[in-house]
XYZ file of C-alpha atoms in Angstrom:
369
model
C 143.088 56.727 -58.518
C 146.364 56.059 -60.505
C 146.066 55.446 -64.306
C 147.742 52.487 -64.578
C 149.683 50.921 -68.041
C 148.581 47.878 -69.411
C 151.477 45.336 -69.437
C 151.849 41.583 -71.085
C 155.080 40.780 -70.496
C 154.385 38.810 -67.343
C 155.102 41.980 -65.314
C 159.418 41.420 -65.460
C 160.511 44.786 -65.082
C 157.445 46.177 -63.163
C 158.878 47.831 -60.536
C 157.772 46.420 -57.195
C 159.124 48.057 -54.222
C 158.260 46.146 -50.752
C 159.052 48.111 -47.396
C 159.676 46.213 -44.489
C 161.053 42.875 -44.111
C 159.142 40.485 -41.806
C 156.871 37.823 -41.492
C 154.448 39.045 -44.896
C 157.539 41.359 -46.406
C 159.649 39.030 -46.386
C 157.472 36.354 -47.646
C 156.167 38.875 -50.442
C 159.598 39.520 -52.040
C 160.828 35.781 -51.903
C 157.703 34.882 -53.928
C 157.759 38.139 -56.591
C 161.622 38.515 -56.696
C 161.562 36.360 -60.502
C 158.073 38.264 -61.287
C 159.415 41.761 -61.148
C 162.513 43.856 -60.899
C 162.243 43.630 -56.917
C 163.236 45.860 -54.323
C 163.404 44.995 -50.280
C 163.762 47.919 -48.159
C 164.614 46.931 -44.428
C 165.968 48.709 -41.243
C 167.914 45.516 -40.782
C 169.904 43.238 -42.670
C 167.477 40.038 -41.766
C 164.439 38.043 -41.662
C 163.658 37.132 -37.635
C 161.231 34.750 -37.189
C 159.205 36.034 -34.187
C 157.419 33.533 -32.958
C 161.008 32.225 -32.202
C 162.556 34.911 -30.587
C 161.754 33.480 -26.611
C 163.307 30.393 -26.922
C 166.551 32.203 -28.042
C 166.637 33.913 -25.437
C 166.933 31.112 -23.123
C 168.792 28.997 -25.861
C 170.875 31.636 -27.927
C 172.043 29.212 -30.315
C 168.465 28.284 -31.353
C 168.241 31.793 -33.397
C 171.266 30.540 -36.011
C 168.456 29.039 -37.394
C 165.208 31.485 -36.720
C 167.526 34.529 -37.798
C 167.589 34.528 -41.516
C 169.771 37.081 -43.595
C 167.512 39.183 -46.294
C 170.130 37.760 -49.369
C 169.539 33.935 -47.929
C 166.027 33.714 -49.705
C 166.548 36.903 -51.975
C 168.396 35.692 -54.927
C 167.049 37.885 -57.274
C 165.977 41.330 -55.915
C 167.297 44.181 -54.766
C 167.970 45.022 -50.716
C 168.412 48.492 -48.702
C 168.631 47.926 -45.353
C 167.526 51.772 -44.424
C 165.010 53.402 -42.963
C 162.353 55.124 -45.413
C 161.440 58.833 -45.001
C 158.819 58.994 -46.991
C 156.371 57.590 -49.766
C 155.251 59.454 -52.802
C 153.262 58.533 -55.706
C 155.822 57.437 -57.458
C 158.707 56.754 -55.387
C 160.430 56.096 -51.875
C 163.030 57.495 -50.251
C 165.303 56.106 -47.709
C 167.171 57.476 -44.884
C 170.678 56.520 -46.204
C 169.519 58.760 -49.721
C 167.958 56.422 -51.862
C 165.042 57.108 -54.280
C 163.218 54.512 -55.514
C 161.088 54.243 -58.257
C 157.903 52.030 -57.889
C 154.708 50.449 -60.324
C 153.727 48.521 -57.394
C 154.371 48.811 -53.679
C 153.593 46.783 -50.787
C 153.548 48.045 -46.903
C 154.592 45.680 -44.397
C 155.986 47.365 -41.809
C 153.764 45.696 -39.304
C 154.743 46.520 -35.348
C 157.172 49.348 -34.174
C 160.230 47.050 -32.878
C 163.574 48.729 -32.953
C 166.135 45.656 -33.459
C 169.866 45.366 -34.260
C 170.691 46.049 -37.632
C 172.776 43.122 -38.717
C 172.321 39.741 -37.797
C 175.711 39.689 -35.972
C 174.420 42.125 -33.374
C 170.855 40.642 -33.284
C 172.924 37.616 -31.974
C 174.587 38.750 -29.661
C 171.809 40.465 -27.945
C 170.493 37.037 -27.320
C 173.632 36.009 -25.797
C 173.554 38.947 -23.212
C 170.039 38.284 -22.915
C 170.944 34.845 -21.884
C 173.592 35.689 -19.730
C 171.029 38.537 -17.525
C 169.118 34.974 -17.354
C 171.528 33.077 -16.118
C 173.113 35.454 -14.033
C 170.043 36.209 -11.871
C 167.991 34.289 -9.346
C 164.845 36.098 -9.165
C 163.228 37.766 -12.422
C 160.191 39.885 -12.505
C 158.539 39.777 -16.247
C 155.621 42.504 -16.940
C 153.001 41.894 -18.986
C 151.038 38.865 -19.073
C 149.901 38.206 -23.002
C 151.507 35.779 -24.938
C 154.963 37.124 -24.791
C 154.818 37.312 -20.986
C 152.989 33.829 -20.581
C 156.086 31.910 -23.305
C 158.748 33.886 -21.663
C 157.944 32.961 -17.696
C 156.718 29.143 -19.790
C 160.409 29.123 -21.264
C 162.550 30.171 -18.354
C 160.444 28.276 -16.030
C 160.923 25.036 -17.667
C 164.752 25.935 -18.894
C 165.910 27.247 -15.250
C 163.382 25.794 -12.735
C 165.775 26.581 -9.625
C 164.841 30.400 -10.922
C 162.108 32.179 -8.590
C 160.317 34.165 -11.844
C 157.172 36.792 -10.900
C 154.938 37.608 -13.672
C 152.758 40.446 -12.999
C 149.911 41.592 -15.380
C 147.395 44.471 -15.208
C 144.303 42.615 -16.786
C 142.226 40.423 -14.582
C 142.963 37.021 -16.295
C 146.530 35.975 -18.802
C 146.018 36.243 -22.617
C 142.835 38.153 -22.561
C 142.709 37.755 -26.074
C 141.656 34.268 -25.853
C 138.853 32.217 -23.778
C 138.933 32.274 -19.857
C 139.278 28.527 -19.921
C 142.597 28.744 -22.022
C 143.836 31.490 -19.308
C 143.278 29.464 -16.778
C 144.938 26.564 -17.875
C 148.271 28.500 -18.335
C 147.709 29.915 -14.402
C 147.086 26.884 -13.774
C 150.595 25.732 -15.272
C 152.523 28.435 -14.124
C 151.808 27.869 -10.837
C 152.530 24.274 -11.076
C 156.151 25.671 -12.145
C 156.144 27.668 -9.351
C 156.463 30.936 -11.128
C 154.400 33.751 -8.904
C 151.519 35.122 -10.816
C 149.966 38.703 -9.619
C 146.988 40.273 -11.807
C 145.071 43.296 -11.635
C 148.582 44.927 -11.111
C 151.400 46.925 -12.692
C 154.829 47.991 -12.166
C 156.682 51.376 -11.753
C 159.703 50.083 -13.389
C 161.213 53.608 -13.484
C 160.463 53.385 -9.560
C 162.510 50.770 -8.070
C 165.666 50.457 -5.413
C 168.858 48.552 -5.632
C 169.712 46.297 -2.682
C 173.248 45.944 -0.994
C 172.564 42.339 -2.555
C 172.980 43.645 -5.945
C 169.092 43.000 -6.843
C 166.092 45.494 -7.126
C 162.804 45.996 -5.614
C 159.714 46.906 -7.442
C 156.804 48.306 -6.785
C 153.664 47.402 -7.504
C 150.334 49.699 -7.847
C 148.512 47.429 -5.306
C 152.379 48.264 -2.791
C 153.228 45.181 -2.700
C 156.889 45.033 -3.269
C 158.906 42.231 -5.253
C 162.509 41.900 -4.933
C 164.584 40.640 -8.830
C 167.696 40.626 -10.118
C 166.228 41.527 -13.486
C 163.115 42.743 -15.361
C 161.908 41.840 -18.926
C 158.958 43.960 -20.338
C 156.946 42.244 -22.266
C 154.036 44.633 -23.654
C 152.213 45.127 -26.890
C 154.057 46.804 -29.481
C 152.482 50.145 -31.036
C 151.550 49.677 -35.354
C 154.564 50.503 -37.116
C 153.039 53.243 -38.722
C 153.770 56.424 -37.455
C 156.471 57.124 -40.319
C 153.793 57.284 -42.398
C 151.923 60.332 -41.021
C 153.833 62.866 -43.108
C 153.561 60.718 -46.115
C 151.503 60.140 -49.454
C 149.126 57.203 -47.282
C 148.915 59.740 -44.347
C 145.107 59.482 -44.778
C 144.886 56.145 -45.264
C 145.495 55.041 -41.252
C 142.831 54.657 -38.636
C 142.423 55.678 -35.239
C 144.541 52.708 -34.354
C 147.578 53.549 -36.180
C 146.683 50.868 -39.172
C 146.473 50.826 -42.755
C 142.854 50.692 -44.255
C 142.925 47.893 -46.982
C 139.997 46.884 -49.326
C 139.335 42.606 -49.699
C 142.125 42.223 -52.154
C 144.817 43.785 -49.730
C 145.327 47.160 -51.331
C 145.538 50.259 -49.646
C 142.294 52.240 -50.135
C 141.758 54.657 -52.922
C 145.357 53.290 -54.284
C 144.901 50.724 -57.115
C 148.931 49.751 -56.703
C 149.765 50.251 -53.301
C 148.796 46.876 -51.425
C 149.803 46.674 -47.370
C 150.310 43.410 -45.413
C 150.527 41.696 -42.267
C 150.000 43.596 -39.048
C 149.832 47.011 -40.503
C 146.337 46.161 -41.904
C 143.441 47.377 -40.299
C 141.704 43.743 -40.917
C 139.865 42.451 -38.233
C 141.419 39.336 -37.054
C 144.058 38.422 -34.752
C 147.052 39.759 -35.366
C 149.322 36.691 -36.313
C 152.232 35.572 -38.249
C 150.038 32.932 -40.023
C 147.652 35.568 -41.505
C 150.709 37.675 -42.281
C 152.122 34.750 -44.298
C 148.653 34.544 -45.583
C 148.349 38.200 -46.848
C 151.900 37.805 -48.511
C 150.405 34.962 -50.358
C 147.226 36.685 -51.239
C 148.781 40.020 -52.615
C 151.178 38.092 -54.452
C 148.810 36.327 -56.788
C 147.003 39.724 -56.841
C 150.012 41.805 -57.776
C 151.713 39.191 -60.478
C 147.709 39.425 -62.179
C 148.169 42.782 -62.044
C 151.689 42.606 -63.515
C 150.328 40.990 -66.584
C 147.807 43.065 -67.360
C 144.920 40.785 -65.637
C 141.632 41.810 -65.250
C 140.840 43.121 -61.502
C 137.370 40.970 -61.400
C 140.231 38.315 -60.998
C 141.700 39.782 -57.857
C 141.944 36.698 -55.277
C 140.182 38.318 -52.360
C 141.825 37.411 -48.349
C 139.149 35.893 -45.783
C 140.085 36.189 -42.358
C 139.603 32.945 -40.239
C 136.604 33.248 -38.300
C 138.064 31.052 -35.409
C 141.719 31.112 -35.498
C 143.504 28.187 -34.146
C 145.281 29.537 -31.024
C 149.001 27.633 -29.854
C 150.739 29.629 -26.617
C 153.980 27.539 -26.193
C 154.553 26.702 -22.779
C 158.507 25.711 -22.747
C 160.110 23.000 -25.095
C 157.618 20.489 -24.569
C 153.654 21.702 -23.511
C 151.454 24.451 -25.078
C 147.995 25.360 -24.415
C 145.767 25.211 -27.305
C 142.331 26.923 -28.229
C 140.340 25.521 -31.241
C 136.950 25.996 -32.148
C 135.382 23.475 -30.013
C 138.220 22.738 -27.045
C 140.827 24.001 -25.003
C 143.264 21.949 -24.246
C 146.970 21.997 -22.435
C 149.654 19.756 -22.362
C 151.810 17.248 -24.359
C 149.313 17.293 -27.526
C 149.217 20.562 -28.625
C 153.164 20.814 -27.283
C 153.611 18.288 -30.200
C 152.319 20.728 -32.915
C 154.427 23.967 -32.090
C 156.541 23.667 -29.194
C 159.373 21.663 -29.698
C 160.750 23.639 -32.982
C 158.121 26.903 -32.866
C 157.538 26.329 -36.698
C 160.957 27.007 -37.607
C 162.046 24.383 -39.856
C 158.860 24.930 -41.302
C 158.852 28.614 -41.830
C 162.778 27.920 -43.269
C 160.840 25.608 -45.780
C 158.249 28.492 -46.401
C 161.103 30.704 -47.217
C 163.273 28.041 -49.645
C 165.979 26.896 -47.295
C 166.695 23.873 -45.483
C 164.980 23.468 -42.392
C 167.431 22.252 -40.350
């Protein structure tokens, strides 16, 4: 365990260093940046709100507002958009030579997702995106979880002359929430005529080009299906395995996540907290616990900063039953609560015409719109 100063000067000039920049790192530094002397260390020059990032793709112009630069909301800390190498137990370095000094740090690195680094580029990816869309008649998406299920939802309802194939290897959609819920969304999906094969997966490295100028894929059942294009949506590993040569190397479980104690610090480390997706808590893994960790470890880290007494430490409770919205295009969704499923219009009204943008924006000090 570190020994740790006592401080009573409100913790300015505590040196808080946060390491990734998404849904809880981002959220951290915007709400310690005029607490601390702040530092935001990101592979990438922006904030993306993920839970935005389909629609973009069939509307490119609706990430102006759900890509957010890092200095937007950061008016008073410190950005690197690098890579770290390492973490010792005192400072960070990056991969474009930096060495930071830290009092307090916070992981938040949450899933491995290699994007763009600047916002331009990130952009523009959406626009080619778009145009694959557009450009094809026939798409084949793999993986049938919630980015599978919004993306078919989104290009279904967008491009309904499209023929779109989903195929998934578990026996039902979104296995990760009740059997009534999944099939409600086959149910929908069918209605929108997209082609829905389970207990199936694809070779994609195994597939011929037509004379036509499309492909055919093969399936581990043999049955073939014929696209212009493939997306694959599949889980993303913990982005964690940076850390494996590191001071927290013993810190991460068998899944590849950081062990954290009720208060959101890292095990055995009084000021090293984690957040968001990283964290080996057991809930579902989304961006409105992440925003709830960054909350959470705030308040604990600016008690620490002034010399606070740990019994104070607010401690995080994961929601027992987490409220559930899969968008399903602009205008339906299919929600689980704790006592119904329901699809449709009504829970369409509560996420999927603006995906929580506006509101995130407000989250994050800026104007919605």
């Amino acid at each position: 365990m570190e020994n740790l100063p006592e401080w009573g000067d409100g913790g300015r000039g505590r040196r808080v260093v946060v390491i990734g920049g998404g849904v809880a790192g981002s959220l951290i530094a915007k709400s310690l940046q005029f607490d601390a002397d702040l530092t935001l260390i990101d592979p990438k020059d922006y904030f993306e709100i993920p839970w935005a990032s389909l629609r973009a793709t069939v509307e490119p112009s609706f990430a102006e507002r759900s890509l957010i630069h890092h200095k937007d909301y950061l008016a008073n800390g410190r950005l690197i958009v690098s890579e770290v190498t390492n973490i010792t137990n005192k400072e960070v370095l990056t991969a474009d030579g930096h060495q930071v000094t830290y009092d307090y740090l916070v992981v938040a690195t949450g899933h491995y997702d290699p994007l763009p680094v600047t916002r331009t580029d990130r952009l523009e990816e959406y626009q080619t995106e778009n145009e694959k869309i557009k450009a094809a008649d026939s798409i084949l998406i793999v993986g049938g979880g919630p980015t599978g299920v919004e993306l078919a939802a989104e290009i279904a309802v967008d491009f309904p002359q499209k023929k779109v194939t989903l195929v998934h290897d578990g026996s039902r959609l979104l296995e990760f929430i009740g059997p009534k819920a999944s099939d409600k969304t086959l149910e929908w999906l069918k209605n929108k005529n997209v082609e829905v094969k389970l207990m199936q997966s694809v070779h994609l490295s195994d597939n011929t080009n037509n004379s036509g100028g499309n492909r055919t894929y093969f399936t581990s059942s043999g049955e073939t299906i014929r696209a212009d294009c493939h997306f694959l949506c599949m889980g993303k590993p913990p982005g964690s395995e940076w850390l494996r040569e590191t001071y927290l190397k013993d810190r991460i479980d068998n899944f590849g996540r950081l062990k954290v104690d009720e208060n959101l610090r890292i095990k055995g480390h009084r000021n090293i907290f984690a957040v968001g997706d990283i964290t080996d808590i057991k809930e579902l893994k989304q961006g409105y616990s992440a925003q709830k960790h960054a909350l959470v470890a705030a308040k604990n880290l600016k008690l620490l900063m002034s010399g606070g007494k740990e019994g104070k430490l607010a401690i995080y409770e994961p929601r027992s039953l987490p409220k559930i919205i899969i968008s399903l295009g602009r205008q339906d969704a299919v929600a689980q609560f704790s006592f119904t499923t329901i699809i449709g219009l009504v829970p369409g009204m509560i996420k999927s015409k603006d995906l929580y943008v506006g509101k995130t924006r407000k989250k994050m000090g800026l104007q919605p719109k």
